[in-house]
Short mmCIF file of C-alpha atoms and ligand atoms in Angstrom, two decimals:
data_model
loop_
_atom_site.label_atom_id
_atom_site.label_comp_id
_atom_site.label_asym_id
_atom_site.label_seq_id
_atom_site.Cartn_x
_atom_site.Cartn_y
_atom_site.Cartn_z
CA UNK A 1 -34.23 -47.53 10.61
CA UNK A 2 -34.32 -49.56 13.84
CA UNK A 3 -31.92 -52.50 13.93
CA UNK A 4 -31.70 -55.51 16.23
CA UNK A 5 -28.19 -57.01 16.29
CA UNK A 6 -27.96 -60.54 17.70
CA UNK A 7 -24.77 -61.49 19.54
CA UNK A 8 -22.45 -60.59 22.39
CA UNK A 9 -18.86 -60.78 21.18
CA UNK A 10 -16.12 -58.62 19.73
CA UNK A 11 -17.54 -59.23 16.27
CA UNK A 12 -20.90 -57.77 17.28
CA UNK A 13 -19.16 -54.83 19.01
CA UNK A 14 -17.38 -54.03 15.77
CA UNK A 15 -20.59 -54.35 13.74
CA UNK A 16 -22.46 -52.19 16.29
CA UNK A 17 -19.69 -49.57 16.18
CA UNK A 18 -19.93 -49.41 12.40
CA UNK A 19 -23.76 -49.39 12.28
CA UNK A 20 -23.86 -46.62 14.90
CA UNK A 21 -21.98 -44.31 12.47
CA UNK A 22 -24.73 -44.50 9.86
CA UNK A 23 -27.09 -41.59 9.24
CA UNK A 24 -29.73 -44.16 8.34
CA UNK A 25 -29.73 -45.65 11.86
CA UNK A 26 -32.34 -44.54 14.37
CA UNK A 27 -32.21 -47.11 17.13
CA UNK A 28 -29.84 -50.04 17.64
CA UNK A 29 -30.66 -52.90 20.00
CA UNK A 30 -27.95 -55.45 20.78
CA UNK A 31 -29.12 -58.79 22.16
CA UNK A 32 -27.67 -59.59 24.58
CA UNK A 33 -24.57 -57.41 23.98
CA UNK A 34 -21.82 -56.76 26.52
CA UNK A 35 -20.27 -53.88 28.49
CA UNK A 36 -18.88 -52.40 25.27
CA UNK A 37 -21.97 -52.60 23.06
CA UNK A 38 -23.91 -50.26 25.34
CA UNK A 39 -21.73 -47.46 23.87
CA UNK A 40 -23.39 -48.04 20.50
CA UNK A 41 -26.88 -49.31 21.25
CA UNK A 42 -29.31 -50.57 23.85
CA UNK A 43 -28.40 -53.94 25.35
CA UNK A 44 -31.40 -56.24 25.39
CA UNK A 45 -31.69 -59.60 27.17
CA UNK A 46 -33.17 -61.77 24.39
CA UNK A 47 -32.59 -65.48 23.74
CA UNK A 48 -32.06 -65.80 19.96
CA UNK A 49 -33.33 -69.38 20.06
CA UNK A 50 -36.64 -68.27 21.58
CA UNK A 51 -38.14 -67.37 18.21
CA UNK A 52 -41.55 -66.14 19.45
CA UNK A 53 -39.79 -63.81 21.92
CA UNK A 54 -37.58 -62.40 19.15
CA UNK A 55 -40.64 -61.82 16.91
CA UNK A 56 -42.53 -60.16 19.80
CA UNK A 57 -39.53 -57.90 20.43
CA UNK A 58 -39.36 -56.94 16.73
CA UNK A 59 -43.04 -55.99 16.73
CA UNK A 60 -43.08 -54.07 20.00
CA UNK A 61 -39.88 -52.14 19.22
CA UNK A 62 -40.66 -51.45 15.54
CA UNK A 63 -37.48 -53.19 14.41
CA UNK A 64 -36.94 -52.90 10.64
CA UNK A 65 -33.86 -55.10 10.32
CA UNK A 66 -32.30 -58.00 12.23
CA UNK A 67 -28.56 -58.59 11.85
CA UNK A 68 -27.47 -61.99 13.14
CA UNK A 69 -23.84 -62.12 14.31
CA UNK A 70 -23.20 -65.77 15.26
CA UNK A 71 -23.95 -68.92 13.22
CA UNK A 72 -25.85 -70.94 15.77
CA UNK A 73 -29.14 -69.00 15.70
CA UNK A 74 -29.04 -69.15 11.88
CA UNK A 75 -28.47 -72.90 11.81
CA UNK A 76 -31.36 -73.18 14.29
CA UNK A 77 -33.69 -71.31 11.97
CA UNK A 78 -33.97 -67.80 13.41
CA UNK A 79 -34.21 -66.19 9.95
CA UNK A 80 -36.86 -68.73 8.89
CA UNK A 81 -38.89 -68.01 12.02
CA UNK A 82 -38.85 -64.24 11.44
CA UNK A 83 -39.93 -64.74 7.81
CA UNK A 84 -42.64 -67.22 8.80
CA UNK A 85 -44.33 -64.94 11.35
CA UNK A 86 -46.90 -62.78 9.52
CA UNK A 87 -46.12 -59.86 11.81
CA UNK A 88 -42.40 -59.87 10.98
CA UNK A 89 -42.30 -61.38 7.46
CA UNK A 90 -41.38 -58.00 5.92
CA UNK A 91 -38.49 -57.37 8.32
CA UNK A 92 -35.06 -57.52 6.68
CA UNK A 93 -32.83 -60.28 8.06
CA UNK A 94 -29.08 -60.22 7.46
CA UNK A 95 -28.13 -63.88 7.81
CA UNK A 96 -29.32 -66.89 5.81
CA UNK A 97 -32.22 -69.21 6.53
CA UNK A 98 -31.44 -72.67 7.91
CA UNK A 99 -30.94 -74.20 4.45
CA UNK A 100 -28.17 -71.74 3.50
CA UNK A 101 -26.73 -71.91 7.02
CA UNK A 102 -25.94 -75.57 6.32
CA UNK A 103 -22.86 -74.27 4.52
CA UNK A 104 -21.46 -73.91 8.03
CA UNK A 105 -23.80 -76.23 9.94
CA UNK A 106 -22.75 -79.32 8.00
CA UNK A 107 -19.25 -79.87 6.63
CA UNK A 108 -20.62 -82.73 4.50
CA UNK A 109 -23.21 -80.37 2.96
CA UNK A 110 -20.52 -77.75 2.33
CA UNK A 111 -18.13 -80.23 0.70
CA UNK A 112 -20.86 -81.68 -1.53
CA UNK A 113 -21.83 -78.10 -2.51
CA UNK A 114 -18.23 -77.30 -3.45
CA UNK A 115 -17.80 -80.47 -5.50
CA UNK A 116 -21.17 -79.91 -7.25
CA UNK A 117 -20.19 -76.37 -8.22
CA UNK A 118 -16.57 -77.06 -9.05
CA UNK A 119 -15.15 -74.90 -6.26
CA UNK A 120 -11.56 -75.80 -5.33
CA UNK A 121 -11.34 -77.68 -2.03
CA UNK A 122 -9.45 -80.62 -0.54
CA UNK A 123 -10.49 -84.11 -1.77
CA UNK A 124 -12.77 -85.72 0.83
CA UNK A 125 -15.22 -88.45 1.80
CA UNK A 126 -17.81 -88.62 4.58
CA UNK A 127 -18.36 -91.55 6.92
CA UNK A 128 -20.76 -92.69 9.61
CA UNK A 129 -20.59 -95.66 11.99
CA UNK A 130 -22.27 -97.68 9.20
CA UNK A 131 -19.14 -97.50 7.01
CA UNK A 132 -16.29 -96.93 9.43
CA UNK A 133 -14.20 -99.65 7.75
CA UNK A 134 -14.37 -97.68 4.50
CA UNK A 135 -13.27 -94.65 6.47
CA UNK A 136 -10.21 -96.53 7.66
CA UNK A 137 -9.50 -97.65 4.11
CA UNK A 138 -9.77 -94.04 2.91
CA UNK A 139 -7.26 -93.01 5.58
CA UNK A 140 -4.92 -95.73 4.19
CA UNK A 141 -5.11 -94.02 0.79
CA UNK A 142 -4.19 -90.56 2.14
CA UNK A 143 -0.85 -89.21 3.21
CA UNK A 144 -0.32 -87.68 6.68
CA UNK A 145 -1.26 -85.45 8.31
CA UNK A 146 -4.86 -86.68 8.40
CA UNK A 147 -7.72 -84.17 8.67
CA UNK A 148 -10.86 -85.38 10.48
CA UNK A 149 -13.84 -83.06 10.81
CA UNK A 150 -17.05 -83.44 12.78
CA UNK A 151 -19.85 -82.76 10.31
CA UNK A 152 -21.92 -80.53 12.62
CA UNK A 153 -21.29 -77.46 14.76
CA UNK A 154 -18.77 -78.25 17.50
CA UNK A 155 -17.95 -74.77 18.86
CA UNK A 156 -14.86 -74.54 16.66
CA UNK A 157 -13.33 -77.68 18.18
CA UNK A 158 -14.51 -80.33 15.73
CA UNK A 159 -11.40 -80.54 13.53
CA UNK A 160 -8.56 -82.92 14.35
CA UNK A 161 -5.26 -82.89 12.46
CA UNK A 162 -3.27 -86.04 13.20
CA UNK A 163 0.16 -87.20 12.00
CA UNK A 164 -0.09 -90.88 12.87
CA UNK A 165 -2.28 -93.25 10.82
CA UNK A 166 -3.17 -95.61 13.70
CA UNK A 167 -4.12 -92.66 15.89
CA UNK A 168 -6.22 -91.17 13.07
CA UNK A 169 -8.15 -94.45 12.82
CA UNK A 170 -8.66 -94.49 16.59
CA UNK A 171 -9.88 -90.89 16.60
CA UNK A 172 -12.22 -91.59 13.67
CA UNK A 173 -13.94 -94.28 15.75
CA UNK A 174 -14.01 -92.03 18.83
CA UNK A 175 -15.60 -89.22 16.82
CA UNK A 176 -18.23 -91.56 15.38
CA UNK A 177 -18.82 -92.84 18.93
CA UNK A 178 -19.86 -89.35 20.00
CA UNK A 179 -16.69 -87.44 20.87
CA UNK A 180 -18.51 -84.29 19.74
CA UNK A 181 -22.01 -85.59 20.45
CA UNK A 182 -24.32 -85.75 17.45
CA UNK A 183 -22.06 -83.25 15.63
CA UNK A 184 -19.62 -86.09 14.90
CA UNK A 185 -22.18 -88.77 13.94
CA UNK A 186 -20.86 -88.04 10.46
CA UNK A 187 -17.14 -87.38 9.97
CA UNK A 188 -15.55 -85.75 6.93
CA UNK A 189 -12.04 -86.98 6.18
CA UNK A 190 -10.10 -84.82 3.77
CA UNK A 191 -6.70 -84.26 2.26
CA UNK A 192 -4.34 -81.97 4.12
CA UNK A 193 -3.67 -78.68 2.37
CA UNK A 194 -0.45 -76.87 3.13
CA UNK A 195 -0.15 -73.15 2.68
CA UNK A 196 -1.03 -69.88 4.38
CA UNK A 197 -4.62 -69.31 5.47
CA UNK A 198 -6.67 -66.19 5.02
CA UNK A 199 -10.26 -65.15 5.54
CA UNK A 200 -12.27 -63.52 2.77
CA UNK A 201 -15.66 -61.97 3.48
CA UNK A 202 -18.54 -61.67 1.06
CA UNK A 203 -21.88 -59.97 1.57
CA UNK A 204 -24.51 -61.36 -0.80
CA UNK A 205 -28.20 -60.95 -1.52
CA UNK A 206 -28.25 -64.34 -3.23
CA UNK A 207 -27.58 -62.89 -6.71
CA UNK A 208 -25.18 -59.98 -6.39
CA UNK A 209 -22.35 -59.66 -3.93
CA UNK A 210 -19.64 -57.38 -2.64
CA UNK A 211 -16.25 -58.51 -1.35
CA UNK A 212 -15.15 -56.92 1.90
CA UNK A 213 -11.52 -56.49 3.05
CA UNK A 214 -9.75 -59.81 3.64
CA UNK A 215 -7.95 -60.64 6.89
CA UNK A 216 -5.47 -63.00 8.53
CA UNK A 217 -6.42 -64.54 11.85
CA UNK A 218 -4.08 -65.98 14.54
CA UNK A 219 -5.76 -69.05 16.00
CA UNK A 220 -3.22 -70.60 18.40
CA UNK A 221 -2.94 -69.35 21.96
CA UNK A 222 0.82 -68.74 22.01
CA UNK A 223 3.42 -66.94 19.89
CA UNK A 224 4.81 -68.79 16.84
CA UNK A 225 1.46 -70.56 16.42
CA UNK A 226 2.04 -72.85 19.39
CA UNK A 227 -0.43 -74.30 21.86
CA UNK A 228 -4.12 -75.10 21.48
CA UNK A 229 -6.52 -73.44 19.06
CA UNK A 230 -8.58 -70.50 20.27
CA UNK A 231 -11.37 -68.48 18.72
CA UNK A 232 -8.65 -66.13 17.45
CA UNK A 233 -5.95 -64.09 19.21
CA UNK A 234 -5.57 -61.24 16.75
CA UNK A 235 -5.95 -60.28 13.12
CA UNK A 236 -4.47 -58.16 10.35
CA UNK A 237 -6.04 -56.64 7.24
CA UNK A 238 -5.08 -56.37 4.41
CA UNK A 239 -3.15 -59.60 3.79
CA UNK A 240 0.04 -58.87 1.78
CA UNK A 241 -0.19 -61.94 -0.50
CA UNK A 242 -3.85 -61.25 -1.33
CA UNK A 243 -2.89 -59.08 -4.28
CA UNK A 244 -5.13 -58.24 -7.24
CA UNK A 245 -4.22 -61.45 -9.07
CA UNK A 246 -4.89 -63.72 -6.09
CA UNK A 247 -8.16 -61.93 -5.30
CA UNK A 248 -9.24 -62.26 -8.94
CA UNK A 249 -8.77 -66.03 -8.62
CA UNK A 250 -10.74 -65.99 -5.38
CA UNK A 251 -13.58 -64.10 -7.05
CA UNK A 252 -13.61 -66.16 -10.27
CA UNK A 253 -13.11 -69.61 -8.75
CA UNK A 254 -14.77 -69.29 -5.36
CA UNK A 255 -16.98 -66.24 -4.79
CA UNK A 256 -18.93 -66.19 -8.05
CA UNK A 257 -19.37 -69.99 -8.25
CA UNK A 258 -20.55 -69.99 -4.63
CA UNK A 259 -23.22 -67.34 -5.18
CA UNK A 260 -24.25 -68.92 -8.49
CA UNK A 261 -24.28 -72.33 -6.82
CA UNK A 262 -26.71 -71.07 -4.18
CA UNK A 263 -28.96 -69.81 -6.99
CA UNK A 264 -28.72 -73.06 -8.98
CA UNK A 265 -29.56 -75.05 -5.86
CA UNK A 266 -32.53 -72.79 -5.11
CA UNK A 267 -31.08 -71.70 -1.77
CA UNK A 268 -32.08 -68.14 -0.82
CA UNK A 269 -29.23 -66.32 0.92
CA UNK A 270 -28.99 -62.80 2.27
CA UNK A 271 -26.03 -62.31 4.51
CA UNK A 272 -22.33 -62.83 4.98
CA UNK A 273 -20.28 -65.69 3.61
CA UNK A 274 -16.92 -66.11 5.30
CA UNK A 275 -14.50 -68.07 3.12
CA UNK A 276 -11.77 -69.78 5.08
CA UNK A 277 -9.17 -70.15 2.34
CA UNK A 278 -5.77 -71.77 2.00
CA UNK A 279 -3.31 -70.16 -0.38
CA UNK A 280 -1.55 -73.21 -1.83
CA UNK A 281 1.25 -71.85 -3.97
CA UNK A 282 -0.85 -68.96 -5.25
CA UNK A 283 -4.04 -71.03 -5.76
CA UNK A 284 -7.00 -70.51 -3.40
CA UNK A 285 -8.69 -73.60 -1.89
CA UNK A 286 -11.73 -73.44 0.38
CA UNK A 287 -11.13 -74.94 3.82
CA UNK A 288 -14.51 -73.98 5.16
CA UNK A 289 -17.52 -71.77 4.73
CA UNK A 290 -18.99 -69.81 7.61
CA UNK A 291 -22.32 -68.03 7.34
CA UNK A 292 -21.24 -65.07 9.46
CA UNK A 293 -18.34 -62.70 9.85
CA UNK A 294 -15.15 -63.87 11.57
CA UNK A 295 -14.10 -62.99 15.07
CA UNK A 296 -11.58 -61.28 15.50
CA UNK A 297 -11.45 -60.59 11.74
CA UNK A 298 -14.49 -58.28 11.95
CA UNK A 299 -12.50 -56.13 14.36
CA UNK A 300 -10.07 -55.33 11.53
CA UNK A 301 -12.55 -55.40 8.63
CA UNK A 302 -15.06 -52.88 10.02
CA UNK A 303 -12.47 -50.14 10.73
CA UNK A 304 -11.31 -50.40 7.09
CA UNK A 305 -14.82 -50.34 5.63
CA UNK A 306 -15.65 -46.79 4.58
CA UNK A 307 -19.03 -47.55 2.99
CA UNK A 308 -22.12 -47.11 5.12
CA UNK A 309 -22.95 -50.54 6.56
CA UNK A 310 -26.66 -49.85 7.04
CA UNK A 311 -26.91 -48.86 3.36
CA UNK A 312 -25.11 -52.07 2.34
CA UNK A 313 -27.51 -54.11 4.48
CA UNK A 314 -30.55 -52.33 2.98
CA UNK A 315 -29.19 -53.08 -0.51
CA UNK A 316 -28.77 -56.71 0.58
CA UNK A 317 -32.34 -56.93 1.84
CA UNK A 318 -33.68 -55.32 -1.35
CA UNK A 319 -31.58 -57.46 -3.69
CA UNK A 320 -29.61 -54.50 -5.06
CA UNK A 321 -26.08 -55.52 -4.07
CA UNK A 322 -24.90 -55.96 -7.66
CA UNK A 323 -25.20 -52.16 -8.01
CA UNK A 324 -23.07 -51.52 -4.91
CA UNK A 325 -19.33 -51.11 -4.53
CA UNK A 326 -17.51 -50.95 -1.23
CA UNK A 327 -15.14 -48.20 -0.30
CA UNK A 328 -12.15 -49.44 1.69
CA UNK A 329 -9.56 -47.54 3.72
CA UNK A 330 -6.17 -48.43 2.18
CA UNK A 331 -4.49 -48.33 5.59
CA UNK A 332 -3.61 -51.42 7.63
CA UNK A 333 -5.74 -52.45 10.59
CA UNK A 334 -4.49 -54.78 13.30
CA UNK A 335 -6.21 -56.13 16.36
CA UNK A 336 -4.72 -57.74 19.47
CA UNK A 337 -7.04 -59.85 21.61
CA UNK A 338 -6.67 -59.68 25.39
CA UNK A 339 -7.75 -62.98 26.91
CA UNK A 340 -8.34 -64.40 30.38
CA UNK A 341 -5.54 -66.42 32.00
CA UNK A 342 -6.14 -70.13 31.33
CA UNK A 343 -8.09 -69.60 28.08
CA UNK A 344 -8.84 -71.66 25.95
CA UNK A 345 -9.03 -73.98 28.97
CA UNK A 346 -10.83 -72.93 32.15
CA UNK A 347 -10.49 -69.36 33.37
CA UNK A 348 -11.92 -67.01 36.00
CA UNK A 349 -14.85 -64.71 35.26
CA UNK A 350 -15.95 -61.51 36.97
CA UNK A 351 -12.35 -60.23 37.23
CA UNK A 352 -12.13 -56.45 37.74
CA UNK A 353 -10.72 -54.46 34.81
CA UNK A 354 -9.06 -51.06 34.71
CA UNK A 355 -7.16 -48.71 32.45
CA UNK A 356 -9.91 -47.84 29.99
CA UNK A 357 -9.40 -44.09 30.47
CA UNK A 358 -5.70 -44.38 29.61
CA UNK A 359 -6.39 -45.76 26.12
CA UNK A 360 -5.75 -43.09 23.47
CA UNK A 361 -7.64 -42.36 20.29
CA UNK A 362 -5.18 -44.33 18.14
CA UNK A 363 -7.05 -47.52 19.04
CA UNK A 364 -10.65 -48.67 19.17
CA UNK A 365 -11.64 -51.09 21.92
CA UNK A 366 -14.07 -53.80 20.87
CA UNK A 367 -15.36 -55.63 23.92
CA UNK A 368 -15.80 -59.41 23.72
CA UNK A 369 -16.19 -61.14 27.10
CA UNK A 370 -17.00 -58.18 29.33
CA UNK A 371 -20.00 -57.13 31.37
CA UNK A 372 -20.98 -54.43 33.82
CA UNK A 373 -21.32 -55.69 37.38
CA UNK A 374 -24.01 -54.60 39.85
CA UNK A 375 -22.02 -51.44 40.65
CA UNK A 376 -21.56 -50.55 36.97
CA UNK A 377 -17.88 -51.56 36.90
CA UNK A 378 -16.57 -53.46 33.91
CA UNK A 379 -15.49 -57.02 34.67
CA UNK A 380 -14.43 -59.98 32.53
CA UNK A 381 -17.08 -62.50 31.52
CA UNK A 382 -15.41 -64.68 28.91
CA UNK A 383 -12.17 -66.13 27.54
CA UNK A 384 -11.62 -63.51 24.90
CA UNK A 385 -12.09 -60.19 26.67
CA UNK A 386 -11.18 -57.16 24.53
CA UNK A 387 -9.89 -56.62 21.01
CA UNK A 388 -7.63 -53.59 20.60
CA UNK A 389 -7.88 -52.44 16.97
CA UNK A 390 -5.76 -49.75 15.30
CA UNK A 391 -5.33 -48.25 11.84
CA UNK A 392 -2.02 -46.95 10.48
CA UNK A 393 -0.15 -46.62 7.20
CA UNK A 394 1.76 -49.87 7.70
CA UNK A 395 1.57 -53.07 9.77
CA UNK A 396 4.30 -51.92 12.15
CA UNK A 397 2.50 -48.65 12.84
CA UNK A 398 -0.84 -50.33 13.46
CA UNK A 399 0.74 -52.98 15.71
CA UNK A 400 2.60 -50.40 17.78
CA UNK A 401 -0.70 -48.58 18.43
CA UNK A 402 -2.57 -51.80 19.27
CA UNK A 403 0.18 -53.06 21.60
CA UNK A 404 0.67 -49.68 23.30
CA UNK A 405 -3.01 -49.54 24.20
CA UNK A 406 -3.31 -53.27 24.93
CA UNK A 407 -0.75 -52.79 27.73
CA UNK A 408 -2.98 -50.16 29.35
CA UNK A 409 -6.02 -52.40 29.88
CA UNK A 410 -5.33 -54.31 33.07
CA UNK A 411 -6.93 -57.34 34.71
CA UNK A 412 -5.57 -60.26 36.70
CA UNK A 413 -4.46 -63.07 34.41
CA UNK A 414 -4.51 -60.91 31.27
CA UNK A 415 -2.72 -62.63 28.39
CA UNK A 416 -2.10 -61.79 24.75
CA UNK A 417 0.13 -62.85 21.88
CA UNK A 418 3.10 -60.65 21.10
CA UNK A 419 3.67 -61.74 17.51
CA UNK A 420 0.45 -60.76 15.75
CA UNK A 421 1.24 -59.70 12.17
CA UNK A 422 4.94 -60.65 12.24
CA UNK A 423 4.52 -63.32 9.54
CA UNK A 424 2.68 -60.79 7.36
CA UNK A 425 5.59 -58.34 7.75
CA UNK A 426 7.96 -61.10 6.56
CA UNK A 427 5.74 -61.99 3.60
CA UNK A 428 5.37 -58.33 2.67
CA UNK A 429 9.15 -57.79 2.80
CA UNK A 430 9.89 -60.97 0.78
CA UNK A 431 7.48 -59.82 -1.91
CA UNK A 432 9.00 -56.32 -1.95
CA UNK A 433 12.51 -57.81 -2.34
CA UNK A 434 11.52 -59.77 -5.46
P1 AMP B 501 -12.24 -75.60 9.93
O1 AMP B 501 -13.12 -75.61 11.13
O2 AMP B 501 -12.73 -76.45 8.80
O3 AMP B 501 -11.86 -74.21 9.49
O4 AMP B 501 -10.84 -76.19 10.41
C1 AMP B 501 -10.14 -75.60 11.48
C2 AMP B 501 -8.70 -75.38 11.10
O5 AMP B 501 -8.10 -76.63 10.75
C3 AMP B 501 -8.53 -74.52 9.87
O6 AMP B 501 -8.53 -73.15 10.19
C4 AMP B 501 -7.19 -74.98 9.35
O7 AMP B 501 -6.14 -74.37 10.07
C5 AMP B 501 -7.18 -76.43 9.69
N1 AMP B 501 -7.64 -77.23 8.53
C6 AMP B 501 -8.90 -77.58 8.24
N2 AMP B 501 -8.95 -78.31 7.10
C7 AMP B 501 -7.68 -78.42 6.67
C8 AMP B 501 -7.07 -79.05 5.55
N3 AMP B 501 -7.78 -79.76 4.65
N4 AMP B 501 -5.75 -78.96 5.42
C9 AMP B 501 -5.01 -78.27 6.31
N5 AMP B 501 -5.51 -77.66 7.39
C10 AMP B 501 -6.84 -77.73 7.59
N1 LIG B 502 -11.68 -66.31 13.58
C1 LIG B 502 -12.25 -67.44 12.97
C2 LIG B 502 -13.71 -67.52 13.05
O1 LIG B 502 -14.39 -66.57 13.36
O2 LIG B 502 -14.24 -68.60 12.79
#
């Protein structure tokens, strides 16, 4: 089987690493990939939004399956384009068509879907500039903090959480006036949920599904969850509070109703569903859907997945997922993200990196923003640079491996959080003490 994997981040490195271990894999192309993905496949300069070019590539390289890492190409109809081209219509695509991708591409669509299918989520209403006064009145009804979300894709920045009512009203108008371009022409206002977040990953063929290991992500730039939001500074899997009882609630109240809801609505869907959940006193609520895997969560999910990923994808394409079970490594996986100085604000690119040879086999390096320069040396090329993932019997063991090897990768401005997983250690110990 020849596979084309779309994407260039740590998530795609982790997927490529896992795919490359499959006996069913012949050739892996990663488009565009990065300095790390060339260890697992052939990097290929392809623009995922140039649909004819992608279809031509599939034909000329005898690609049997396309795995789409990020959401944007899906929202922009890459899967639809591959299915619509007679030459590529039979190629398996892991990732939904544009209709299903609206679960992530439009918060208003996702909220209406959840309400329609009785899936627990925060109470909400959507507003445009035509009914901004109603939006202000809705804010008057809610208690702080106020949650304002741009309806469309806003590169992870479209959610504002505001304590002050007058400021929330001001920001509502600013969003509707184009703060996030057309993405905030519609704004979802919703109730604030307090609790601990976790990410749950589902692979579905539209009828059957499997649930992959869950993970906890660390979004803020600095220790103790301070500073601005980032794409994610580290992750841990499993999540101590996601015990059998909690996960049964997640499956019964969220996963199954979501897959059944897609069927009822006539929305075909073959791919990942990432549930951003809030654990509110033991009850799962959906904060968001994503139509892809998480990053850096994938960097802790893939090392724990013992099942063959190519086989799971083939079962997805053939609609046989209800017959599949996933085998999961019971050990803990942690990842620590090394980022460029200044991230998530502006940062330098092309910074020389060293220390790769010193990293021992206790960790796996998943490259995110790296590339090979003209002389073949690895340099930085993004805000999030490398995820250092490690497995061990407990969180402490995995963290000590990740941090030991994280220290060895050097580049000017390198920054990382030092408290990844500490809250999970506390939660685990509190539960054990009960
Ligand atoms: P989203 O893009 O919808 O995941 O929102 C980004 C982040 O904002 C989430 O990861 C949460 O930390 C936070 N958030 C979003 N919606 C809510 C909510 N209703 N209550 C509390 N926090 C929220
Ligand atoms: N780490 C969160 C995300 O991938 O959206």
